[in-house]
Amino acid sequence: MTDSRKPVFLVIGAGAGIGGNAALRFAAGGYHAVMARRSDEAGLQRLVGQVEAAGGSASGTLLNAAEDGAIEELVARTEADIGPVHAALYNLGAQIGNRALDQTPHRIFELGWRLATFGVFRLAHALFPNMVERAKTGAHGTLLVTSATAAMRGNAGQHSHAAAMGGRRMLCQTLNAEFAPQGVHVAHVVVDGAVDAPDTLGKLLGDKYEAFKQKKGREGIIDPAALAETYWHLAHQPRNCWTHEVDVRPWSDVAWWNDNPDPQIDARGKGFAGPKD
Amino acid sequence: MTDSRKPVFLVIGAGAGIGGNAALRFAAGGYHAVMARRSDEAGLQRLVGQVEAAGGSASGTLLNAAEDGAIEELVARTEADIGPVHAALYNLGAQIGNRALDQTPHRIFELGWRLATFGVFRLAHALFPNMVERAKTGAHGTLLVTSATAAMRGNAGQHSHAAAMGGRRMLCQTLNAEFAPQGVHVAHVVVDGAVDAPDTLGKLLGDKYEAFKQKKGREGIIDPAALAETYWHLAHQPRNCWTHEVDVRPWSDVAWWNDNPDPQIDARGKGFAGPKD
Amino acid sequence: MTDSRKPVFLVIGAGAGIGGNAALRFAAGGYHAVMARRSDEAGLQRLVGQVEAAGGSASGTLLNAAEDGAIEELVARTEADIGPVHAALYNLGAQIGNRALDQTPHRIFELGWRLATFGVFRLAHALFPNMVERAKTGAHGTLLVTSATAAMRGNAGQHSHAAAMGGRRMLCQTLNAEFAPQGVHVAHVVVDGAVDAPDTLGKLLGDKYEAFKQKKGREGIIDPAALAETYWHLAHQPRNCWTHEVDVRPWSDVAWWNDNPDPQIDARGKGFAGPKD
Amino acid sequence: MTDSRKPVFLVIGAGAGIGGNAALRFAAGGYHAVMARRSDEAGLQRLVGQVEAAGGSASGTLLNAAEDGAIEELVARTEADIGPVHAALYNLGAQIGNRALDQTPHRIFELGWRLATFGVFRLAHALFPNMVERAKTGAHGTLLVTSATAAMRGNAGQHSHAAAMGGRRMLCQTLNAEFAPQGVHVAHVVVDGAVDAPDTLGKLLGDKYEAFKQKKGREGIIDPAALAETYWHLAHQPRNCWTHEVDVRPWSDVAWWNDNPDPQIDARGKGFAGPKD
C-alpha cells in the first residue's frame, strides 16, 4: 500500500537481512519503503507485511538489477507512481565465496562488477538529477551504500568481489565530490563482519548457518536491525555534518587491518611482536 | 551538582564547541557530565549552567592535561566521588596553525604529542581497567576520540599536529584491537572541516572569526550540536555493530582526499582531468 | 626481430610514454620487448626501431585490448612464437577527462572498467598459470601495473576512471595474495603526476601540450624513462624483498593526499591552519 | 677514514641489518658512510671494516639518539668535519614486543615516541636547512626512513610502537609537503616483514632466532642487502620521479592488509568467503 504523503525510501537488495531491516527502520521513521529484490516474491511480501504490521507503509517489486534499464525503470516508476525518493539504499553484494583465479570465469568477474559497481552508477545516474532538484529547496537526498571489507583491500580468493567493491568505493567518493555540494549525500558503509542475513550469508553457508551463528553468539554477528539504526542516523545528519565513510563490525571481531589475535601475547601481557609490526 | 545514580560522561577538552555540546547531549540522554578544560573557570561554569538549565546534571573542573598525573587523578576522583565513567570523550586538539619546520621548536612538537597522543594513552591507561571490569557484566564502555584530518595525512606546515594525530589514530586502533573484545569501544572521529567552536577556532581566527562563519554559512561549518548526535549514536551502538572509524564534514567541503573543486569542469560537464587523476 | 634466447617483456599499452620507455629499459637489460598498442602502426614501428637502434630486440603488434580474446591470444601467441613472458606491463589507462555524471554515458563507464580493470584480470588469467609453472624452478614472474591517483581516491568528474582504477588496485591486491606465495610478483604503481607522454596526455591536451610542459618545466613532469628505471628495479627485486605498492610524482607536485600549497603559510613560516587539518 | 671528496651517507641506527647493509651499498656507490648506533663499539668497527674491505669509505660513532642534542651534534659535526650529507637513513625502530596496555608503562610509551617520531623530526630540523641550500644548485638531498607495518595500522599489543610509527608516517608526509618542492626527498619505507637483522630481531628472539630463520627459509625473510638496493634506487630517483611511500615484504608473507592465508580455499579453488570480505 502506498502513501503519497510520505517520502520514499528505496531499497535495492531487500532481503531479510540489512535491506529488510533498513526498510523497517525507515518506515518506522515515516518513510514509505519501496523494496526491490531479485527473487522470492513470497519473501518480499513477508517483508511488506512486517512493515505494515509495525504500522508502516511499504511496497515491493522483483527486479533483476543486472538487466539493462531495470534500475532506471524502477526509479522512474517509483517517483511517478509513489513519491519522491529522499533516501535510497544500494544493498546488492557480489560475494561468490573464495575462488582461486582459475576458478573465476570471465563472466563471473563481469557480473560482480555489474552488480557491485555498475549498479551504483546506474542508480545515481537515474536518481540524482531529481535529488539535486529537490535539494535546491532544502530537501534531504541520501544514498546509503552497503559495502564490504573487500572495498578496502583485496584478499586471496576475492578477485571478483574485491575488484567490484574497490570500484564501488571509489565511485562513492566521486559521487560525493560532485554531488555533496549540490545537496546529495552518499554514505559508504564498510560492513566488516558477518551479518545475520538469512537470504545471503544464510544461503551461502546452507545448513552450517545455524552452527556458525551459535559459535559467534548473538553479540558476535552484526544484527541488521542495529545496522539499520546507523543507516537511519547517517541519512539524517544535517548538511553541516555529513559522514562519507564509516565502518562497522562486532566487538569480538578483529578489524580488517589487523591480524587475528596474536597467540604470542602471553598471560603476562608481554610477547613476541610479529614480523608484521 | 552530581547525581550518583547516573552513569558518567567524562569530557576532556570541554570548550563551548564539540566538548560542551557533547556534554549537553549526553546529559540530555541521562548521563552526568563531567567537564574538564584547561582554563576559563567562568566559561566552564557557564557550560555547567547550560546543562542544568536543560534539566541535566553536570560538574566541571579545570585541568592541565599535559601535567603528570592530572588525567589519572581526574579519572580516579571522578570514579570515586561521582560515579562510574561509562563514556568518555577525549577532545583535546593540538593545532597550532601552520608553521614551517624551522618555526616549529622542539618543545612545541613535544607538547603536540603530549596533548594529542600521550593524553589518549594516559586516559585509556587510567580508565580502561574499570571499564573492562564493568563490561564483564554487560555495561557499556566507550571512548570517543575527536580527531582531525591530520590523522589521515600530513600537510605542509602541520609537522607537530600531523605527527601527534597520526599517533593518535594508530593508538585508537591498538586500543580497539586489545579492548573491543573485552567490551570497551573506541571510536576515532575524523573531523574533516571547520567546527563552530568559539573557544578554539574562534580564538585562532580572532576578529576574523565572524567573517569566516559568514562566508561559510550556517550549513558550511560543522555544528557541534550535530556532531554531538553522531557521538551519541556511536556511544550507543550495540556490541554487535561497533564503528571504529568515521569521518564528518560539511556538505560544501571537499573531503580531505580530494583537491579543491576543479575549475576545469566547465558548464558542459566535460573538462581536462588534472595530472592527479 | 625476435630472439628466442631472451626472456620476454610484454607491454600492453605501448605508446611513446611509459610503455615505450619501459620497453627500451627492459630491452637494454636483456629482454625481448613485445609491444602492443591499439593503433598507429607507424608509431609502433618507430618504437621497435628505437629499441633496435639501441642494440635491443623488440617486436610490435596492434591490439584492441577491450575485444574478447585479444589479450588471451596475444599471450598465447607470444609464449608460443617468441618466448616465455617473464615480465609484463599493463599500461592501459582509462582517463577520459573530467565529466560530470550526466555527461558520463553508461557505455563509457563500462569501457573504462573493461580497459582498466577487466583487462588486468584477463592478462593475469592468461599469463599467470605459465608464470607459476616457471616460478617452481626459480624463474622470475612479474606483472607491473601502471596505475593512477584515481585508484586511491575518487575526485569530481572521475566517475568512470576512479571506479575502474579502484577496481584495478583491489585486484592487484587479490592477485598478490594468491600469487606472490607462488612466485608471481604484482607491483601496483600509482603515477601521481603528469607524465611526458605524447600519445596520451599529449593527445588529451592537444595544442596546449607544449605550453603545459613549458610551464611545468623539465623537472616538473614525470620523465617516463625515469619511471622505467623504477619499473626495472621493481621487476628485479629478489623474492625476499618485494614491493606491492609504490607511488611516484615530480618533486614540485603535491601528493594526492595533500591540498595545494597553502598560501596561508606566510613568509615568517607561520599561518592559519585550514579547517582540513 | 674519511674522504672529503665524497658525498656523505649518514645512517642513524647502523646495526648489522638494514643500517649496515645500506651503508655498504651507498659506500659501494661512492658515498662516505657515517654510521651511528647506540652501543657495541666493536660491532660498529666491524661494519666500518666491512665497508673498507669492500673498497669503500666509512666511519662510525656511538650515539644515544634519545638524548637531547645528540642528533643535532652528530649532523653538525659530520657536515663540519667530514662533508655534506646528501643522503641520510633514519633507521631506529621502537619495537618492544607485544605488551598489553597495562604492561606498557608511560615511560616506555614516551621512549617509543622519542626514538621513532621525535628523532625523525630532530634529524630533519638539523639537516634540511643545509640540504635545501645545496638543492638550490641542483644537489640531491634524500632522507630515507625505515618504517614498519605499525605505521599503517595498530595491532594488539603495539600501543607504543604503533603510536610512534603512525606519527612517523604523518611526519614524513608533512616533511615532503614542505620540502619536496625545495629539493629534499623523503621516502617512507614500510618494511612489512621480518628482516634478517641480528642486532634487532636477532636479539629480540634470542636463541630462537636461528630456528625462526630456518623455518622462514632464505627467501622468506627480508635480506637487508636486497632492501639496501631499494634504498639506493629511491635515493637516486631524479626529481621528476620521486617515490614518497613504498612497501616491501618477502613473497611468502601476506601483506599487512590481508588475513593469514585462508584455509577455506580448498583444493578445487572454491571456498567459503570469510565474514571479512
GROMACS .gro file of N, CA and C in nm, chain C residues 175-250:
model
  228
  729LEU      N    1   4.548  -1.046  -0.645
  729LEU     CA    2   4.645  -1.125  -0.722
  729LEU      C    3   4.770  -1.152  -0.640
  730ASN      N    4   4.820  -1.052  -0.572
  730ASN     CA    5   4.937  -1.075  -0.487
  730ASN      C    6   4.905  -1.174  -0.376
  731ALA      N    7   4.785  -1.161  -0.320
  731ALA     CA    8   4.751  -1.251  -0.208
  731ALA      C    9   4.750  -1.396  -0.255
  732GLU      N   10   4.706  -1.419  -0.377
  732GLU     CA   11   4.705  -1.557  -0.427
  732GLU      C   12   4.839  -1.597  -0.488
  733PHE      N   13   4.903  -1.507  -0.562
  733PHE     CA   14   5.016  -1.549  -0.645
  733PHE      C   15   5.155  -1.517  -0.592
  734ALA      N   16   5.167  -1.418  -0.506
  734ALA     CA   17   5.302  -1.390  -0.453
  734ALA      C   18   5.362  -1.516  -0.392
  735PRO      N   19   5.287  -1.588  -0.308
  735PRO     CA   20   5.349  -1.709  -0.249
  735PRO      C   21   5.375  -1.819  -0.352
  736GLN      N   22   5.325  -1.799  -0.474
  736GLN     CA   23   5.355  -1.895  -0.581
  736GLN      C   24   5.465  -1.843  -0.673
  737GLY      N   25   5.522  -1.728  -0.637
  737GLY     CA   26   5.636  -1.679  -0.713
  737GLY      C   27   5.606  -1.575  -0.819
  738VAL      N   28   5.482  -1.526  -0.824
  738VAL     CA   29   5.449  -1.421  -0.921
  738VAL      C   30   5.425  -1.290  -0.847
  739HIS      N   31   5.495  -1.190  -0.888
  739HIS     CA   32   5.500  -1.061  -0.820
  739HIS      C   33   5.420  -0.957  -0.898
  740VAL      N   34   5.323  -0.896  -0.832
  740VAL     CA   35   5.244  -0.788  -0.893
  740VAL      C   36   5.280  -0.657  -0.825
  741ALA      N   37   5.319  -0.557  -0.901
  741ALA     CA   38   5.353  -0.427  -0.844
  741ALA      C   39   5.256  -0.322  -0.899
  742HIS      N   40   5.188  -0.257  -0.808
  742HIS     CA   41   5.087  -0.155  -0.843
  742HIS      C   42   5.152  -0.018  -0.822
  743VAL      N   43   5.168   0.055  -0.932
  743VAL     CA   44   5.243   0.180  -0.929
  743VAL      C   45   5.149   0.298  -0.949
  744VAL      N   46   5.131   0.375  -0.844
  744VAL     CA   47   5.043   0.493  -0.854
  744VAL      C   48   5.123   0.608  -0.913
  745VAL      N   49   5.092   0.640  -1.036
  745VAL     CA   50   5.158   0.752  -1.103
  745VAL      C   51   5.078   0.878  -1.069
  746ASP      N   52   5.128   0.952  -0.972
  746ASP     CA   53   5.053   1.062  -0.911
  746ASP      C   54   5.102   1.197  -0.963
  747GLY      N   55   5.108   1.207  -1.095
  747GLY     CA   56   5.153   1.333  -1.155
  747GLY      C   57   5.148   1.318  -1.306
  748ALA      N   58   5.164   1.427  -1.374
  748ALA     CA   59   5.161   1.424  -1.521
  748ALA      C   60   5.287   1.357  -1.574
  749VAL      N   61   5.268   1.276  -1.678
  749VAL     CA   62   5.380   1.208  -1.742
  749VAL      C   63   5.402   1.270  -1.881
  750ASP      N   64   5.525   1.284  -1.918
  750ASP     CA   65   5.554   1.333  -2.054
  750ASP      C   66   5.525   1.221  -2.154
  751ALA      N   67   5.397   1.213  -2.192
  751ALA     CA   68   5.350   1.103  -2.277
  751ALA      C   69   5.275   1.160  -2.397
  752PRO      N   70   5.344   1.176  -2.506
  752PRO     CA   71   5.282   1.242  -2.623
  752PRO      C   72   5.156   1.171  -2.672
  753ASP      N   73   5.153   1.037  -2.657
  753ASP     CA   74   5.041   0.963  -2.715
  753ASP      C   75   4.916   0.965  -2.628
  754THR      N   76   4.927   1.003  -2.501
  754THR     CA   77   4.808   1.007  -2.417
  754THR      C   78   4.783   1.148  -2.367
  755LEU      N   79   4.863   1.196  -2.271
  755LEU     CA   80   4.844   1.332  -2.222
  755LEU      C   81   4.857   1.431  -2.337
  756GLY      N   82   4.952   1.406  -2.426
  756GLY     CA   83   4.972   1.494  -2.540
  756GLY      C   84   4.845   1.507  -2.623
  757LYS      N   85   4.783   1.393  -2.650
  757LYS     CA   86   4.661   1.398  -2.730
  757LYS      C   87   4.545   1.459  -2.652
  758LEU      N   88   4.540   1.432  -2.522
  758LEU     CA   89   4.433   1.489  -2.440
  758LEU      C   90   4.440   1.642  -2.439
  759LEU      N   91   4.562   1.695  -2.432
  759LEU     CA   92   4.579   1.840  -2.423
  759LEU      C   93   4.588   1.906  -2.560
  760GLY      N   94   4.622   1.828  -2.661
  760GLY     CA   95   4.630   1.884  -2.796
  760GLY      C   96   4.733   1.994  -2.807
  761ASP      N   97   4.695   2.104  -2.867
  761ASP     CA   98   4.795   2.209  -2.891
  761ASP      C   99   4.832   2.287  -2.765
  762LYS      N  100   4.771   2.248  -2.652
  762LYS     CA  101   4.814   2.312  -2.527
  762LYS      C  102   4.926   2.233  -2.458
  763TYR      N  103   4.965   2.121  -2.519
  763TYR     CA  104   5.060   2.030  -2.453
  763TYR      C  105   5.196   2.096  -2.434
  764GLU      N  106   5.244   2.162  -2.538
  764GLU     CA  107   5.377   2.223  -2.527
  764GLU      C  108   5.380   2.332  -2.420
  765ALA      N  109   5.272   2.411  -2.416
  765ALA     CA  110   5.266   2.518  -2.316
  765ALA      C  111   5.261   2.457  -2.175
  766PHE      N  112   5.186   2.347  -2.163
  766PHE     CA  113   5.176   2.278  -2.035
  766PHE      C  114   5.314   2.231  -1.990
  767LYS      N  115   5.387   2.169  -2.080
  767LYS     CA  116   5.521   2.119  -2.046
  767LYS      C  117   5.617   2.233  -2.012
  768GLN      N  118   5.605   2.339  -2.088
  768GLN     CA  119   5.688   2.457  -2.063
  768GLN      C  120   5.666   2.509  -1.922
  769LYS      N  121   5.539   2.514  -1.885
  769LYS     CA  122   5.504   2.571  -1.754
  769LYS      C  123   5.555   2.479  -1.641
  770LYS      N  124   5.543   2.351  -1.661
  770LYS     CA  125   5.586   2.256  -1.558
  770LYS      C  126   5.738   2.251  -1.547
  771GLY      N  127   5.804   2.266  -1.661
  771GLY     CA  128   5.949   2.255  -1.661
  771GLY      C  129   5.991   2.109  -1.672
  772ARG      N  130   6.114   2.089  -1.713
  772ARG     CA  131   6.163   1.954  -1.737
  772ARG      C  132   6.156   1.867  -1.612
  773GLU      N  133   6.178   1.929  -1.497
  773GLU     CA  134   6.175   1.851  -1.372
  773GLU      C  135   6.036   1.845  -1.310
  774GLY      N  136   5.939   1.910  -1.371
  774GLY     CA  137   5.806   1.916  -1.312
  774GLY      C  138   5.708   1.818  -1.374
  775ILE      N  139   5.753   1.740  -1.468
  775ILE     CA  140   5.668   1.641  -1.534
  775ILE      C  141   5.746   1.509  -1.536
  776ILE      N  142   5.676   1.400  -1.503
  776ILE     CA  143   5.745   1.272  -1.489
  776ILE      C  144   5.807   1.230  -1.621
  777ASP      N  145   5.936   1.204  -1.617
  777ASP     CA  146   6.007   1.154  -1.734
  777ASP      C  147   5.982   1.003  -1.740
  778PRO      N  148   5.917   0.954  -1.844
  778PRO     CA  149   5.888   0.811  -1.850
  778PRO      C  150   6.013   0.723  -1.849
  779ALA      N  151   6.125   0.777  -1.891
  779ALA     CA  152   6.249   0.699  -1.884
  779ALA      C  153   6.293   0.681  -1.739
  780ALA      N  154   6.268   0.782  -1.656
  780ALA     CA  155   6.299   0.770  -1.513
  780ALA      C  156   6.205   0.668  -1.448
  781LEU      N  157   6.079   0.676  -1.485
  781LEU     CA  158   5.983   0.580  -1.429
  781LEU      C  159   6.019   0.438  -1.472
  782ALA      N  160   6.070   0.424  -1.593
  782ALA     CA  161   6.111   0.292  -1.642
  782ALA      C  162   6.221   0.232  -1.554
  783GLU      N  163   6.307   0.318  -1.500
  783GLU     CA  164   6.409   0.267  -1.406
  783GLU      C  165   6.345   0.209  -1.281
  784THR      N  166   6.240   0.276  -1.232
  784THR     CA  167   6.170   0.223  -1.114
  784THR      C  168   6.103   0.090  -1.150
  785TYR      N  169   6.044   0.083  -1.269
  785TYR     CA  170   5.984  -0.044  -1.314
  785TYR      C  171   6.088  -0.155  -1.318
  786TRP      N  172   6.201  -0.123  -1.374
  786TRP     CA  173   6.309  -0.223  -1.382
  786TRP      C  174   6.349  -0.269  -1.242
  787HIS      N  175   6.363  -0.172  -1.153
  787HIS     CA  176   6.400  -0.207  -1.016
  787HIS      C  177   6.297  -0.300  -0.953
  788LEU      N  178   6.170  -0.266  -0.967
  788LEU     CA  179   6.063  -0.347  -0.907
  788LEU      C  180   6.063  -0.488  -0.963
  789ALA      N  181   6.084  -0.498  -1.093
  789ALA     CA  182   6.075  -0.630  -1.158
  789ALA      C  183   6.191  -0.720  -1.120
  790HIS      N  184   6.294  -0.662  -1.059
  790HIS     CA  185   6.410  -0.745  -1.029
  790HIS      C  186   6.444  -0.750  -0.881
  791GLN      N  187   6.349  -0.707  -0.799
  791GLN     CA  188   6.368  -0.730  -0.655
  791GLN      C  189   6.371  -0.881  -0.630
  792PRO      N  190   6.463  -0.927  -0.545
  792PRO     CA  191   6.462  -1.071  -0.515
  792PRO      C  192   6.338  -1.108  -0.433
  793ARG      N  193   6.307  -1.234  -0.431
  793ARG     CA  194   6.183  -1.280  -0.369
  793ARG      C  195   6.168  -1.240  -0.223
  794ASN      N  196   6.278  -1.218  -0.156
  794ASN     CA  197   6.263  -1.185  -0.014
  794ASN      C  198   6.242  -1.037   0.010
  795CYS      N  199   6.222  -0.960  -0.095
  795CYS     CA  200   6.206  -0.815  -0.076
  795CYS      C  201   6.121  -0.757  -0.189
  796TRP      N  202   5.993  -0.790  -0.188
  796TRP     CA  203   5.904  -0.746  -0.295
  796TRP      C  204   5.818  -0.627  -0.253
  797THR      N  205   5.807  -0.533  -0.343
  797THR     CA  206   5.718  -0.419  -0.326
  797THR      C  207   5.584  -0.446  -0.393
  798HIS      N  208   5.475  -0.426  -0.321
  798HIS     CA  209   5.342  -0.440  -0.381
  798HIS      C  210   5.287  -0.306  -0.429
  799GLU      N  211   5.312  -0.203  -0.352
  799GLU     CA  212   5.254  -0.073  -0.386
  799GLU      C  213   5.358   0.037  -0.370
  800VAL      N  214   5.358   0.127  -0.467
  800VAL     CA  215   5.455   0.236  -0.466
  800VAL      C  216   5.391   0.354  -0.539
  801ASP      N  217   5.434   0.474  -0.502
  801ASP     CA  218   5.385   0.592  -0.574
  801ASP      C  219   5.501   0.668  -0.634
  802VAL      N  220   5.475   0.747  -0.735
  802VAL     CA  221   5.575   0.840  -0.790
  802VAL      C  222   5.508   0.970  -0.831
  803ARG      N  223   5.583   1.078  -0.819
  803ARG     CA  224   5.534   1.210  -0.862
  803ARG      C  225   5.655   1.302  -0.879
  804PRO      N  226   5.640   1.411  -0.952
  804PRO     CA  227   5.751   1.507  -0.959
  804PRO      C  228   5.767   1.579  -0.826
   0.00000   0.00000   0.00000
